[in-house]
Amino acid sequence: MIAALLLFALQSGPVVHVAVRDAVTGAPVASAQGAVRGASAVAAADGRLMLSARIGDTLLVRRIGYAAQRVVISAREILVHLSPAALRLSPIETREAIQPARALATVDAAEVMKAGGATVADALARVAFVTARESRGGLSVSMRGARSEQVLVLLDGVPLNDPATGSADLGDIPLAALGSVTAMPGASPSAGPGASGGVLALAGSARSAAIVSAGSYGHAGASASGTAGWGTATLHAGGEWSYARGDYPFRNSVAASITGVADTTELRENNDLHRAAAFLGATWPAAQLALVVARSERGLVGPVNVRGFDRARGETRRALLRGNVSAGEWTITGAARALRFDYDNPPSFHARTSSAAADVEASRRVARYAVRAGAGADRADGTTLRAHTRPRAFVAASRMMERERWRVSLDARADAIGDAGARLSPSVSAERSDRVAVFARVSRAFRAPTFYDLYFASPQRIDPAPSLDPERVTLDVEIGARASAGMTTVSASAFERRTRDAIVWFPGNFAWSPRNVGRERVRGVEARAAVAGAAGRAEAWGSARSTALHLDLDNADVRTPYVARYEGGAVAEVRAGRLAFSTVLTALGRRPTVGIPNVPRHLELPAVFLADLSASWRAPIRATSLFLSIAVHDVGAAAWQPVAGYPTAGRTWTAAITLFP
């Protein structure tokens, strides 16, 4: 072995050891390719590679799905961070990615699983400044008071937002398939025209893991993922299955207000959920392929005391396919996604809606700019809706400039969408690094009406809607500061978002309907503090905001429905040997359920405080780590309503066994 190394050194020169890491998650980047002086090498599963090179040589490191990085070799051991091509972010420091004018909140999916988490909802509960809303089995998110269709959800760069509804249902994404969840509040025009309120980036993982869980009201679930090498390729595959009977009791106080009788305890029936998903990924030095398929069936129980949905059922099928190819300085990306929803409400009503999207994109560096261009199309149809196809195209450019302590980012994206016209969305952000760093950002963005907005593509009703204009964020501004000392990080920011022609759904005589609101304004402040040590970590965050929708026809200002003035949360983890204890706290202020002036208290959902407790025990078995965990959710049995008329189960429990080979 020693002789072989000496011969290699004599023939090829000094050896340089390179460690390649993901700039967002810090995880090793397997199959990355390093090239210098005409020679190349491929990184192993731990992200390490070895090359013959000299001090002063230029090393090119690239991998499909990431922006290529050129590094001047200055030592025999170097660390290279690759930024994902979909979101060009900088390295994470103490769970917070540092980028001009951004204080991103990131959660490691593995840490969530070790604490007994089994779903993406468990991960979202730990992400600062993200509000998750669940109803009828779906899971959507909000940031800074934005509606779910204003938050762009990406899985390794591919949008998960349904072209028909504009929002993304995260309930069908297996937690075992993810490496991290990153929240980026505020308008992000470079990510796409749907990112007017923020971006939630889900990063895939090449980690092997297995989870088996059971819990209240008939919950049972299992998921697994594994990685294997095949020649120069790395394969990652897995799946998830879960079931919940969901027939929990709830206190019906609505009946009392209608009938005048005392509150009753009733059973939430037809609330079961069956879910299955599978994923497959393959990575080569210059190519990447990913496939995700999922199917879920659920009872679509309606609001409390609405008997018309007692037997309603829904089935959702979705598929996502993505491929990347690197050719020289170019990266070509293609993606396709499809969704079909079948709704059945016996004895006589059945409806189907389906949607699909296809995209192709090319990117490369031109001089000092990162340039991207692409085209695609969305399509939707339904039982009584004629098929509609909408083409779109975009071109975007960005530049990062650094001088002394300053970093400035310039971004611009031009989108052309059928029936919505063409729009330019620029963004400028700057940060001055110091013991106390200050940052600022100014952006504009827009969002075209979805098919759901235009045609009521809902299971119950499909009718043409009145003409709707695109939603335009004329100003999204943020200013803030952050400071770090040792293992402690503190950040705070103030923001404002102004929107013209905001698309908001309001209740009508028969059903909810969308309309353009003349002006929408959201103002607020946010703060976050985190501390970590050998025995654990703690993190707390909070936000306060005011919202105003100006209704031109009524010449009145109203609060945005379902947006609380105050909200916050905290996570605390303590480790003692093989034992670990964690607490997740969530606080949410009162939320109006209607869009009218001076909302009376009986038309607001009350404030809620939730506490989840969990304990886990780690048992090392040779090269495998086994975690036994038990968690209690909603310890105080708040039994709150995320959406009016949809009570939650209150206090529940989950037990899980998690393996990390």
mmCIF file of C-alpha atoms in Angstrom, residues 14-19 36 49-59 71-80:
data_model
loop_
_atom_site.group_PDB
_atom_site.id
_atom_site.type_symbol
_atom_site.label_atom_id
_atom_site.label_comp_id
_atom_site.label_asym_id
_atom_site.label_seq_id
_atom_site.Cartn_x
_atom_site.Cartn_y
_atom_site.Cartn_z
ATOM 1 C CA PRO A 14 1.508 16.012 -4.466
ATOM 2 C CA VAL A 15 -1.877 14.720 -3.348
ATOM 3 C CA VAL A 16 -4.734 17.056 -2.322
ATOM 4 C CA HIS A 17 -7.623 15.777 -0.219
ATOM 5 C CA VAL A 18 -10.980 17.444 -0.969
ATOM 6 C CA ALA A 19 -14.147 17.260 1.141
ATOM 7 C CA VAL A 36 -7.557 19.814 -12.149
ATOM 8 C CA LEU A 49 -12.018 12.675 -3.156
ATOM 9 C CA MET A 50 -8.261 12.723 -3.776
ATOM 10 C CA LEU A 51 -6.398 14.421 -6.639
ATOM 11 C CA SER A 52 -2.861 15.089 -7.739
ATOM 12 C CA ALA A 53 -2.394 18.880 -7.688
ATOM 13 C CA ARG A 54 -0.087 21.672 -6.591
ATOM 14 C CA ILE A 55 -0.637 24.760 -4.462
ATOM 15 C CA GLY A 56 -1.999 27.504 -6.708
ATOM 16 C CA ASP A 57 -3.793 25.153 -9.117
ATOM 17 C CA THR A 58 -7.467 25.835 -9.880
ATOM 18 C CA LEU A 59 -9.821 23.022 -8.924
ATOM 19 C CA VAL A 71 -11.379 26.914 -5.991
ATOM 20 C CA VAL A 72 -7.726 27.921 -5.902
ATOM 21 C CA ILE A 73 -5.880 25.204 -3.975
ATOM 22 C CA SER A 74 -4.155 26.747 -0.965
ATOM 23 C CA ALA A 75 -3.594 23.669 1.240
ATOM 24 C CA ARG A 76 -3.317 19.889 1.068
ATOM 25 C CA GLU A 77 -6.746 19.490 2.662
ATOM 26 C CA ILE A 78 -9.570 21.753 1.483
ATOM 27 C CA LEU A 79 -13.313 21.999 2.045
ATOM 28 C CA VAL A 80 -15.619 22.923 -0.847
#
